[in-house]
PDB file of C-alpha atoms in Angstrom:
ATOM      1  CA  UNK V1173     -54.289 149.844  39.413  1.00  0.00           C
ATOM      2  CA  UNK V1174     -57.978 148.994  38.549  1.00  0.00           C
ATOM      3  CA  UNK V1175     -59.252 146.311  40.774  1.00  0.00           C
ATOM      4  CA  UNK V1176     -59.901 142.317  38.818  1.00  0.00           C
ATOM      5  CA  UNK V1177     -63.019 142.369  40.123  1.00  0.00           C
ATOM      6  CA  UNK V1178     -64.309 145.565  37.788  1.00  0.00           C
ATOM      7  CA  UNK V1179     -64.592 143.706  34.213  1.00  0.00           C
ATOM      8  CA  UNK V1180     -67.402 141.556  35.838  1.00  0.00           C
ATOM      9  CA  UNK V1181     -69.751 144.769  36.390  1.00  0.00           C
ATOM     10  CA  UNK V1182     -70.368 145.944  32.035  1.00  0.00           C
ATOM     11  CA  UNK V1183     -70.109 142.392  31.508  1.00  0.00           C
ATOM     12  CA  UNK V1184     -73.237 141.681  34.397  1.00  0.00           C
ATOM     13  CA  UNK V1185     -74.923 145.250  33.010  1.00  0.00           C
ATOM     14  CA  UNK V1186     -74.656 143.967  29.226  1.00  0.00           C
ATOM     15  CA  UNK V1187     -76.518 141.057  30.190  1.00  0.00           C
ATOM     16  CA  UNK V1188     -78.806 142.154  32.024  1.00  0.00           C
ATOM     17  CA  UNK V1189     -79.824 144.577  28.671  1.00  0.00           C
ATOM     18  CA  UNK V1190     -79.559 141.419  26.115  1.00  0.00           C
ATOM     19  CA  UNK V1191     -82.159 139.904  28.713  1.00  0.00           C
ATOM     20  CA  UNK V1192     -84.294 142.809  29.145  1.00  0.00           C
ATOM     21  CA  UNK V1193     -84.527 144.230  25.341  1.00  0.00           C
ATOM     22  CA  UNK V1194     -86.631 141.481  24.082  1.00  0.00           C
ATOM     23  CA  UNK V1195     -89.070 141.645  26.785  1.00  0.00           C
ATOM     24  CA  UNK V1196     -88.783 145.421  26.750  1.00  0.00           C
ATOM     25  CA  UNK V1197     -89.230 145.048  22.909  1.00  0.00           C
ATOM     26  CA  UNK V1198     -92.085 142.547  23.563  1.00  0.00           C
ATOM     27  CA  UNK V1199     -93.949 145.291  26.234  1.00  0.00           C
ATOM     28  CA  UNK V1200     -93.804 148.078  23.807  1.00  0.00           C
ATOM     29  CA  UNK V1201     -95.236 146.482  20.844  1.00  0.00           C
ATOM     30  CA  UNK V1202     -99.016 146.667  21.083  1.00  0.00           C
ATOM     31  CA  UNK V1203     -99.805 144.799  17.733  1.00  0.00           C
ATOM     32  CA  UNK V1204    -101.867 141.869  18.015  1.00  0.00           C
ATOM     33  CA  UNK V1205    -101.118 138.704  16.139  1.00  0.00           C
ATOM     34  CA  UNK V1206    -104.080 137.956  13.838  1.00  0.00           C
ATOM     35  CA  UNK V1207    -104.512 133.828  13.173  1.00  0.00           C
ATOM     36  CA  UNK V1208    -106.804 131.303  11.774  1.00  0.00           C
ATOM     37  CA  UNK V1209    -108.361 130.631  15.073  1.00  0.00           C
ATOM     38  CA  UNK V1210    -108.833 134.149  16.676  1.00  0.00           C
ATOM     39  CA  UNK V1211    -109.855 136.038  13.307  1.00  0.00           C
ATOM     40  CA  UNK V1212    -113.222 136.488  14.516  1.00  0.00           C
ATOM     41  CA  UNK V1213    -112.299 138.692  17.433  1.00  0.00           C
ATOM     42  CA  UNK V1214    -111.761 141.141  14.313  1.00  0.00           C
ATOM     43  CA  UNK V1215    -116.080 141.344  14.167  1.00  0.00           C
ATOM     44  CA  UNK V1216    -116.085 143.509  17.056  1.00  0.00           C
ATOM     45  CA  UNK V1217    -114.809 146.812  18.227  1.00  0.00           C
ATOM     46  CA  UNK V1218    -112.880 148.796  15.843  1.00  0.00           C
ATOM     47  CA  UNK V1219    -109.422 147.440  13.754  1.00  0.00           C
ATOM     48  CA  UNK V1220    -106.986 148.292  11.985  1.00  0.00           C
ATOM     49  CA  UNK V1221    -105.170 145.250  10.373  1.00  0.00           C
ATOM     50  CA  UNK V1222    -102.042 145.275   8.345  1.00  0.00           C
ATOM     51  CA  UNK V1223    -101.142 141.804   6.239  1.00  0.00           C
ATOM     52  CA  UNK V1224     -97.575 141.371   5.320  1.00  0.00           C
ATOM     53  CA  UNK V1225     -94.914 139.195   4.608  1.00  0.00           C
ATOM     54  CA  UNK V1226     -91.484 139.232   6.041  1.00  0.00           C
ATOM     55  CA  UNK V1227     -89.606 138.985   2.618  1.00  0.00           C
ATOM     56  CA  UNK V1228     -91.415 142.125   1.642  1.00  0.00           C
ATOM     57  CA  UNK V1229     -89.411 145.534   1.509  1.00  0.00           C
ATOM     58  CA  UNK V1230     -92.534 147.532   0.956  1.00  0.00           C
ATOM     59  CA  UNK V1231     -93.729 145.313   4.721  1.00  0.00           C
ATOM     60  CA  UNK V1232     -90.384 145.718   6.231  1.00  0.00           C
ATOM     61  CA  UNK V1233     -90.152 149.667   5.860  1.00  0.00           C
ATOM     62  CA  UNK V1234     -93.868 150.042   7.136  1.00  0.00           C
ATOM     63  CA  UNK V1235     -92.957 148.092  10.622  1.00  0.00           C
ATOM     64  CA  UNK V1236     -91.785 151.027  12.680  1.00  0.00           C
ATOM     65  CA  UNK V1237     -94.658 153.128  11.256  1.00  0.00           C
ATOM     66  CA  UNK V1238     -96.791 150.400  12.339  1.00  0.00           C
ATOM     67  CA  UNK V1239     -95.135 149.839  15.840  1.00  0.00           C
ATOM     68  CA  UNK V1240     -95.333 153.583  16.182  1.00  0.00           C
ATOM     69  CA  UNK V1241     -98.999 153.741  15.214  1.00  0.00           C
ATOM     70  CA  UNK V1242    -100.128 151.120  17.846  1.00  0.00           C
ATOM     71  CA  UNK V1243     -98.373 152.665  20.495  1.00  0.00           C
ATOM     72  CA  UNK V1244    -101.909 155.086  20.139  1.00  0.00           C
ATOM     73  CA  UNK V1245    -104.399 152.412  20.014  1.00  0.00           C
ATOM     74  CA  UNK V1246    -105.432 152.995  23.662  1.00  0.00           C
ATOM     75  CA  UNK V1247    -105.744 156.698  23.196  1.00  0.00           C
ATOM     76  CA  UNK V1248    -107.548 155.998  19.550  1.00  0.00           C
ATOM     77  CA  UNK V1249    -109.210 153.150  21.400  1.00  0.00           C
ATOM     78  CA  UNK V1250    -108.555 150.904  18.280  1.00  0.00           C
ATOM     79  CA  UNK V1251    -106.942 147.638  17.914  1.00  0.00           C
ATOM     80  CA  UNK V1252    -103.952 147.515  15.744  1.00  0.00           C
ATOM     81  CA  UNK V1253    -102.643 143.675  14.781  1.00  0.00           C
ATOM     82  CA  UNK V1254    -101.258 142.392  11.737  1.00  0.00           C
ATOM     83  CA  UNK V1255    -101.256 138.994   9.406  1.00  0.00           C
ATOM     84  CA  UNK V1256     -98.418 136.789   8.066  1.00  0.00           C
ATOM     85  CA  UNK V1257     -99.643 135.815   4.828  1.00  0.00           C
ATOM     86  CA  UNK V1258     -96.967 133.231   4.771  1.00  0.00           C
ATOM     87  CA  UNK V1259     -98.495 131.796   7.883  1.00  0.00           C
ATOM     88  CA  UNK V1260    -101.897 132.414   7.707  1.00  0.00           C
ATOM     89  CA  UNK V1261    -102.585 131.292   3.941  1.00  0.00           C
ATOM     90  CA  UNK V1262    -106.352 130.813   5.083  1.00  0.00           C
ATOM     91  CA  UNK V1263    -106.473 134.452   5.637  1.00  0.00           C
ATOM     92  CA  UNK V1264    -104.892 135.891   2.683  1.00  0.00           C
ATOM     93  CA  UNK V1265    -107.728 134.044   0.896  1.00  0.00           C
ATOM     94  CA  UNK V1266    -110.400 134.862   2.774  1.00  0.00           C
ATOM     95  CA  UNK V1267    -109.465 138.905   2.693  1.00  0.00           C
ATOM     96  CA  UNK V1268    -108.342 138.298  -1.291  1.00  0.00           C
ATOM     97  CA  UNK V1269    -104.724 139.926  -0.802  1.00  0.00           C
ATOM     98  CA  UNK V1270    -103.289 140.352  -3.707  1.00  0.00           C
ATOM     99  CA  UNK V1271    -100.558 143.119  -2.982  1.00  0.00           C
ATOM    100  CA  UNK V1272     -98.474 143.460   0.089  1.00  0.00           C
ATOM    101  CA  UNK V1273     -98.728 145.304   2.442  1.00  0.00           C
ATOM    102  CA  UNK V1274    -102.363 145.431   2.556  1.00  0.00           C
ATOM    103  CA  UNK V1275    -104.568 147.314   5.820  1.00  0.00           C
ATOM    104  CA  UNK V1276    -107.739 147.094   6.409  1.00  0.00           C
ATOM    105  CA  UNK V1277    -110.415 148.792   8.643  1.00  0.00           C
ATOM    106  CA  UNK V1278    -112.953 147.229  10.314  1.00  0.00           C
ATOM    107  CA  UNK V1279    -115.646 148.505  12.906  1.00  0.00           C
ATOM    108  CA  UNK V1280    -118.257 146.309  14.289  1.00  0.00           C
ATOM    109  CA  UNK V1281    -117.800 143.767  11.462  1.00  0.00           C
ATOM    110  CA  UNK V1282    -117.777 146.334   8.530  1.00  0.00           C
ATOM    111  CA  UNK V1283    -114.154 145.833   6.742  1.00  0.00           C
ATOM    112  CA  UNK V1284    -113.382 148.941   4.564  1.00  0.00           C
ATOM    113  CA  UNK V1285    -109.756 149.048   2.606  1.00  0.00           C
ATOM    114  CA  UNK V1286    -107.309 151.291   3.792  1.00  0.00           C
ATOM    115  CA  UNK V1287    -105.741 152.771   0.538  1.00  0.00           C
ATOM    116  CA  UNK V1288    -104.230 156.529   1.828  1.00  0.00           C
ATOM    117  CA  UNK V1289    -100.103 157.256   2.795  1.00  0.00           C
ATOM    118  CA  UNK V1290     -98.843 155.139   5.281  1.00  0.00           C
ATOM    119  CA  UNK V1291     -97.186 157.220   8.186  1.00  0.00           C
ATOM    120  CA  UNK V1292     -97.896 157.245  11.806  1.00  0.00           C
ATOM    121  CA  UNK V1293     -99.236 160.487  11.423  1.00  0.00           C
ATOM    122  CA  UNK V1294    -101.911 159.443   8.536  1.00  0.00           C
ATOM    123  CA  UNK V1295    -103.456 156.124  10.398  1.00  0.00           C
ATOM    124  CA  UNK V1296    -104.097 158.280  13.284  1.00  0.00           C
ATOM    125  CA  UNK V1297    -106.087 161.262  11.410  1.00  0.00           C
ATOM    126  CA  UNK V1298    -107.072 158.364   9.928  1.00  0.00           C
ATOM    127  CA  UNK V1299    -108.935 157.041  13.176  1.00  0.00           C
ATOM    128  CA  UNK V1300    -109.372 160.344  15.158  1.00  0.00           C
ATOM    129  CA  UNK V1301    -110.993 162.134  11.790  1.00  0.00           C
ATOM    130  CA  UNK V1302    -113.346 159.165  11.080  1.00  0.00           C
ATOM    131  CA  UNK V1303    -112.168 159.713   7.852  1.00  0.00           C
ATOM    132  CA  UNK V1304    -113.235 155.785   7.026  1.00  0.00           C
ATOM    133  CA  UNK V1305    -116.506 156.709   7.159  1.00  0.00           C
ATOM    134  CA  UNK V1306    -115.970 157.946   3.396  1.00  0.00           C
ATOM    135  CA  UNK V1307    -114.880 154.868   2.315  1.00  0.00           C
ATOM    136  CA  UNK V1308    -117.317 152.152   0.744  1.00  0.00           C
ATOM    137  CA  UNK V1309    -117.279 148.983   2.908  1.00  0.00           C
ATOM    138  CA  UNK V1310    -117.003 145.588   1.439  1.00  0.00           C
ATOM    139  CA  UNK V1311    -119.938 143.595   0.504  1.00  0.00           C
ATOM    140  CA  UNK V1312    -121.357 141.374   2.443  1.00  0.00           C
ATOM    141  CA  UNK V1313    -121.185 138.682  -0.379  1.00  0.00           C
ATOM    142  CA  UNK V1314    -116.991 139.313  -0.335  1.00  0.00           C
ATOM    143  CA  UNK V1315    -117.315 139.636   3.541  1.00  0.00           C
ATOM    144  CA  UNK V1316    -114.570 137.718   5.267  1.00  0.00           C
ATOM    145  CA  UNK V1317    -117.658 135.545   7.193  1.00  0.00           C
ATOM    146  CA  UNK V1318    -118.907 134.964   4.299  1.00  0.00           C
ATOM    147  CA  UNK V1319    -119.388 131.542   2.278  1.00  0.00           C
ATOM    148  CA  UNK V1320    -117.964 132.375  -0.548  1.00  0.00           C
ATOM    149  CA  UNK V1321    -114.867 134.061   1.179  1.00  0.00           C
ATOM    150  CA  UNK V1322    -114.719 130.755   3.696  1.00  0.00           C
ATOM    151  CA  UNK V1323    -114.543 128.213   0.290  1.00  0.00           C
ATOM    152  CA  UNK V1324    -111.832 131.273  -0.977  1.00  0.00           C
ATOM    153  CA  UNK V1325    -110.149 130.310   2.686  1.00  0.00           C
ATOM    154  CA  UNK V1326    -110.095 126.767   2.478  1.00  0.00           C
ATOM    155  CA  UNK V1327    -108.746 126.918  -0.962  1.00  0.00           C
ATOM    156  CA  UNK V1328    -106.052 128.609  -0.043  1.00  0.00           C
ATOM    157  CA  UNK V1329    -105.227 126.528   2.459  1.00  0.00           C
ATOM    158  CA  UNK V1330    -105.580 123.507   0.299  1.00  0.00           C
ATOM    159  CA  UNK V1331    -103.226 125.206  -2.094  1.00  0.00           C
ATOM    160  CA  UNK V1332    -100.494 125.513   0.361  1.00  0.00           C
ATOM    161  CA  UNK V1333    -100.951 121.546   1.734  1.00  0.00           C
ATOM    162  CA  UNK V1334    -100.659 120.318  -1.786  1.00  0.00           C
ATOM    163  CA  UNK V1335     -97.150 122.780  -1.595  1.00  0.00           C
ATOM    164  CA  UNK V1336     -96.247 120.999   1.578  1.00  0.00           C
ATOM    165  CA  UNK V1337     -96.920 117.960   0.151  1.00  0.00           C
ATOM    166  CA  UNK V1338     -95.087 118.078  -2.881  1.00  0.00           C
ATOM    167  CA  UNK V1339     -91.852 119.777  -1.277  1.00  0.00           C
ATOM    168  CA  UNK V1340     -92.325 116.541   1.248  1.00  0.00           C
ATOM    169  CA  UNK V1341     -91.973 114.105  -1.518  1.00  0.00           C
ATOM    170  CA  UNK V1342     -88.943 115.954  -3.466  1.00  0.00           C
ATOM    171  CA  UNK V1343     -87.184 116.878  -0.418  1.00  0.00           C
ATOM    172  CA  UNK V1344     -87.672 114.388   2.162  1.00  0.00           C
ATOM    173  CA  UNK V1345     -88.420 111.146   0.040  1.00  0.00           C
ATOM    174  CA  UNK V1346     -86.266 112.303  -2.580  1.00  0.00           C
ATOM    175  CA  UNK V1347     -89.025 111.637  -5.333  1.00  0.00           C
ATOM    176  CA  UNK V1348     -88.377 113.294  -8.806  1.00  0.00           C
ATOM    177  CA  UNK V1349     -90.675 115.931  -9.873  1.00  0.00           C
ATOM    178  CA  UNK V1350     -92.782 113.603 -12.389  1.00  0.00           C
ATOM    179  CA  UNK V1351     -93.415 111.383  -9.729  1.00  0.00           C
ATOM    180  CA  UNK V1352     -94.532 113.727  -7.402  1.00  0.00           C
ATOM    181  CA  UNK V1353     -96.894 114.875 -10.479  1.00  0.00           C
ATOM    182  CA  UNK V1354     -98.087 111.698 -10.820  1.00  0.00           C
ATOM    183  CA  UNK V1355     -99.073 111.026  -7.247  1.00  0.00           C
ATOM    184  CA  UNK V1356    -101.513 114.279  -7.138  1.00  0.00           C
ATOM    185  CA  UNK V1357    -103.036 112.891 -10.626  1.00  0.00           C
ATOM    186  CA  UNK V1358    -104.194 109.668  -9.282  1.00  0.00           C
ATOM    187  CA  UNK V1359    -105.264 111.429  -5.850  1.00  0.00           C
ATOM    188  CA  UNK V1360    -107.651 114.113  -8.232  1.00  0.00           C
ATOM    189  CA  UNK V1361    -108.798 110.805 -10.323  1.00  0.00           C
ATOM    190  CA  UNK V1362    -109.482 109.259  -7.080  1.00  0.00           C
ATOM    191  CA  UNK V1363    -111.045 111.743  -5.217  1.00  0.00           C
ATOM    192  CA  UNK V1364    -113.221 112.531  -8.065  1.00  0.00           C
ATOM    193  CA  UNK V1365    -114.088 109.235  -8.382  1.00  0.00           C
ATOM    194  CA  UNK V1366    -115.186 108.975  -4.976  1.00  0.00           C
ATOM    195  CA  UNK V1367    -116.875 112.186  -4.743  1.00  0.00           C
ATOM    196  CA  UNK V1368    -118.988 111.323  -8.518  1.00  0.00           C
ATOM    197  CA  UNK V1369    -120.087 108.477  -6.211  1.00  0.00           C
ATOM    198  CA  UNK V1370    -120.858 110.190  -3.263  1.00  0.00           C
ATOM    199  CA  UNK V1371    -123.203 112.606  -5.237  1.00  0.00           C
ATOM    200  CA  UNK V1372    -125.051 109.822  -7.282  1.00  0.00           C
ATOM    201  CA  UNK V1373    -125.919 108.206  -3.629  1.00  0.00           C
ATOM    202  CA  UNK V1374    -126.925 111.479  -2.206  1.00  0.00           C
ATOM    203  CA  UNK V1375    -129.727 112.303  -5.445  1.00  0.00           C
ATOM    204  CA  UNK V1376    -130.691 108.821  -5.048  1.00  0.00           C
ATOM    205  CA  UNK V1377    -131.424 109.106  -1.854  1.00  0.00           C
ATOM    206  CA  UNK V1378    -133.545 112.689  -2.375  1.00  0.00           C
ATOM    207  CA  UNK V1379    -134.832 111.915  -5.660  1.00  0.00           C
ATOM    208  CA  UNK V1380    -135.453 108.014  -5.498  1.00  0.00           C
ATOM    209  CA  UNK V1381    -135.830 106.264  -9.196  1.00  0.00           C
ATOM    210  CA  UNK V1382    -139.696 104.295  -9.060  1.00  0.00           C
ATOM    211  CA  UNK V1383    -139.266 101.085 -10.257  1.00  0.00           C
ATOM    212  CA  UNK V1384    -141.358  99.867 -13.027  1.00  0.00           C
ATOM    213  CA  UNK V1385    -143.064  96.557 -11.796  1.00  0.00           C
ATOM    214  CA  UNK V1386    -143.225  94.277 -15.505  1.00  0.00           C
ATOM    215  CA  UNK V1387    -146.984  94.888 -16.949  1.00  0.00           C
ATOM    216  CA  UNK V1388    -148.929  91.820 -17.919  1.00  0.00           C
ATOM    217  CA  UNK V1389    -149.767  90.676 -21.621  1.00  0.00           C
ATOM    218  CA  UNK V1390    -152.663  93.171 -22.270  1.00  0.00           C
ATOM    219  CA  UNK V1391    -155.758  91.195 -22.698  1.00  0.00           C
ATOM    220  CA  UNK V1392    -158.555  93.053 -24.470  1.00  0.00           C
ATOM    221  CA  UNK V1393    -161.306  94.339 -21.994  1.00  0.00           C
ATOM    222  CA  UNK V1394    -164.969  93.272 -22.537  1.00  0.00           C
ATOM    223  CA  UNK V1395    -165.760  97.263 -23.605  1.00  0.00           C
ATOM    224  CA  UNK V1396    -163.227  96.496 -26.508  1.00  0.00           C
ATOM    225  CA  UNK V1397    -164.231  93.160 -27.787  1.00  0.00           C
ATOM    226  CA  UNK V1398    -167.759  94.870 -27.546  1.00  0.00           C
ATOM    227  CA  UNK V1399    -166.597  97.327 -29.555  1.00  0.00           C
ATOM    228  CA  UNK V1400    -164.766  95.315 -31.861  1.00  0.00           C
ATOM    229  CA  UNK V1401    -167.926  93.009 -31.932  1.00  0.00           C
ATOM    230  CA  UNK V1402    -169.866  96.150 -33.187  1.00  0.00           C
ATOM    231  CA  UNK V1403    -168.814  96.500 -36.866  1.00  0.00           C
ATOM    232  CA  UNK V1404    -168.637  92.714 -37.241  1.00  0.00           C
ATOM    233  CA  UNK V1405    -172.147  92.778 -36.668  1.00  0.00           C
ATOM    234  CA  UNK V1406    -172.850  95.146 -39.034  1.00  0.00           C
ATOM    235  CA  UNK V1407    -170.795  93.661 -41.584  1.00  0.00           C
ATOM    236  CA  UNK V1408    -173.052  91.041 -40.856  1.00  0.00           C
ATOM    237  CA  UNK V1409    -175.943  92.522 -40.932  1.00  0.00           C
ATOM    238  CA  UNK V1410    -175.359  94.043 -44.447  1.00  0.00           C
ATOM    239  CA  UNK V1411    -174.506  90.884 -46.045  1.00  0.00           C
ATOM    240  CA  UNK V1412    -177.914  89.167 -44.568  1.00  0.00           C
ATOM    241  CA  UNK V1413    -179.420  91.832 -45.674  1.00  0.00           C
ATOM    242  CA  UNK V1414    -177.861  91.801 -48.925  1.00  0.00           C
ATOM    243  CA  UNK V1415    -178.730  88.070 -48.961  1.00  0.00           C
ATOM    244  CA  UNK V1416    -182.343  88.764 -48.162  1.00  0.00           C
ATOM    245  CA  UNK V1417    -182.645  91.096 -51.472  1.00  0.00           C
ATOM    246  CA  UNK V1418    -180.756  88.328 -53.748  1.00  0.00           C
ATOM    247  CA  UNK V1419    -183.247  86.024 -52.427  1.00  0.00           C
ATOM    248  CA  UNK V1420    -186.451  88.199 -52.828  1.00  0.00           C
ATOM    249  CA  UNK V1421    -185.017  89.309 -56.335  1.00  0.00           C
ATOM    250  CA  UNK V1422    -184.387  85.362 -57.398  1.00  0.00           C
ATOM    251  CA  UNK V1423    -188.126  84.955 -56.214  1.00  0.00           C
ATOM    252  CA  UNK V1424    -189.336  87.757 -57.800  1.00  0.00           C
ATOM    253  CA  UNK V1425    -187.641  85.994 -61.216  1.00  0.00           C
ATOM    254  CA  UNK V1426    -189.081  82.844 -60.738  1.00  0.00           C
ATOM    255  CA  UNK V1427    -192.686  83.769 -59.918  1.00  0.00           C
ATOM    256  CA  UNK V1428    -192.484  86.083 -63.389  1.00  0.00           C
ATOM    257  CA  UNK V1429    -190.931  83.891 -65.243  1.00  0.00           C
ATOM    258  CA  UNK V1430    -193.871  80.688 -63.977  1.00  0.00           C
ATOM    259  CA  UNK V1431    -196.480  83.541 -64.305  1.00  0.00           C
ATOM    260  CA  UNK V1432    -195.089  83.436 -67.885  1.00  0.00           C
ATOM    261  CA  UNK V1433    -194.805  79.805 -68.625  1.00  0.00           C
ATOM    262  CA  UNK V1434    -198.753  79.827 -69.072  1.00  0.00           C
ATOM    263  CA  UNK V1435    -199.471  82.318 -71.007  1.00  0.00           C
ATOM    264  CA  UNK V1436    -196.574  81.090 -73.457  1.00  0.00           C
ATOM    265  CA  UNK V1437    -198.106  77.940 -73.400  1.00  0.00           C
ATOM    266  CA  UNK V1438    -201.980  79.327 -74.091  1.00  0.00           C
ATOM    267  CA  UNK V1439    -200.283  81.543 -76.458  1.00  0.00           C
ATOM    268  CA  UNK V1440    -198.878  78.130 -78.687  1.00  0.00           C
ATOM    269  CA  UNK V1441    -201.789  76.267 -78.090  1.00  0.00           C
ATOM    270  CA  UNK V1442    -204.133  78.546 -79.969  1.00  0.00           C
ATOM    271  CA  UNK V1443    -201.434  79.460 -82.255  1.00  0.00           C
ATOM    272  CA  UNK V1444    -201.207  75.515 -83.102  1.00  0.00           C
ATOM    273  CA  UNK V1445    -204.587  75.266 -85.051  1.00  0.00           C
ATOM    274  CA  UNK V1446    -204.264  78.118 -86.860  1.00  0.00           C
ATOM    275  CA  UNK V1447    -200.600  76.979 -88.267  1.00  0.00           C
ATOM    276  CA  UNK V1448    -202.132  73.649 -89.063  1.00  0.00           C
ATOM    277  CA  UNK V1449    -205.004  75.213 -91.065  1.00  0.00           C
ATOM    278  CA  UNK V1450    -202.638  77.550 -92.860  1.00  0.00           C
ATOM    279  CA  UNK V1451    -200.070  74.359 -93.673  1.00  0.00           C
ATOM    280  CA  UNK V1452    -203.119  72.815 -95.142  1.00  0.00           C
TER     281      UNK V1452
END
């Protein structure tokens, strides 16, 4: 007859193995969570960076692969981590992911696409081979420091607040769906309102408008009455000129016309006797 005390021994070993395997499982992974805040840490030393999503199959059938290949990383001396997309939206953006799963390489801040098969075996040859060094790295300009690829990041993670937002206001204040429509409308006018103003203050303030002070009547200078005064003068001129040869021509007249008169006269008076002697 088995002692009572022997079903409490598998029962105290089972537990003891529920306990343990997550912090067994925990121990042997050696991928490193990649977030918003700790990115940066991927600009030195050399990477290898898987994104994913957990409702992927293609993500889901590359985990032990993965788990596998990091198990190397201190004998590669590379970093393996990976990205939730569905947590780290900012991310996604700022690496453009548009397929899952995506991997990336990076060494000393140079990101290069992994695009080759993806088994255990392959990211290792992959790393030991220096086979990246074939690869093309990204441009800086689509680097994930960037400018452009840090607007791409907040974008994203605008995108997925306004998603918050909106299942907020269907879900938890039970608004319909035109209503929650209507609510990011007058937000945009808003906000664009607000910004419209915000950018005429700024170019006022850098480009300030000079106010015109009102000019006074505009009185003519001296130089322009003198010049004005000029052809008046003339005008004047001309006509007293003119004036002056009327004058001397009316003179002229009269002094021909006296010097004339005499000789007229002489002319009748010896004329006179003559008629008188012929009347006779």
């Amino acid at each position: 007859m088995a002692p009572s005390g022997s079903p409490a021994v598998p029962l105290a070993v089972l537990v003891l193995l529920l306990w343990g395997a997550p912090w067994t499982h925990g121990r042997r992974s050696n991928v490193r969570v990649i977030t918003d805040e700790n990115w940066r840490e991927l600009l030195e030393g050399d990477w290898m960076i898987e994104f994913y999503a957990p409702w992927c199959p293609a993500c889901q059938n590359l985990q032990p692969e993965w788990e596998s290949f990091a198990e190397w990383g201190e004998d590669l001396e590379v970093n393996v981590a990976k990205v939730d997309v569905t947590e780290q939206p900012g991310l996604s953006g700022r690496f453009i992911i548009t397929a899952l799963p995506t991997i990336y390489h990076c060494k000393d801040g140079e990101f290069r696409r992994y695009q080759g098969p993806r088994t255990k075996k392959d990211f290792i040859n992959f790393i030991s081979d220096k086979e990246w060094k074939s690869i093309e790295p990204v441009s800086s300009w689509f680097g994930p420091g960037s400018v452009l690829m840090s607007s791409m990041s907040a974008l994203f993670q605008l995108s997925m607040w306004i998603r918050a937002c909106h299942n907020y206001f269907i879900e938890d204040l039970g608004l319909p769906v035109w209503g929650s429509y209507t609510v990011f409308a007058l937000a945009t006018l808003f906000s664009g309102l607000l910004l419209g103003l915000c950018m005429i203050f700024v170019a006022d303030c850098l480009c300030p408008s000079k106010r015109r002070r009102p000019q006074p009547y505009p009185y003519p200078s001296k130089k322009l009455l003198s010049e004005s005064a000029q052809p008046l003068k003339k005008v004047e001129e001309e006509q007293e000129a003119d004036e002056e040869d009327v004058s001397e021509e009316e003179t002229e007249r009269k002094e021909g016309t006296n010097k004339d008169f005499p000789q007229n006269a002489i002319r009748q008076r010896s004329l006179g006797p003559s008629l008188a002697t012929d009347k006779s």
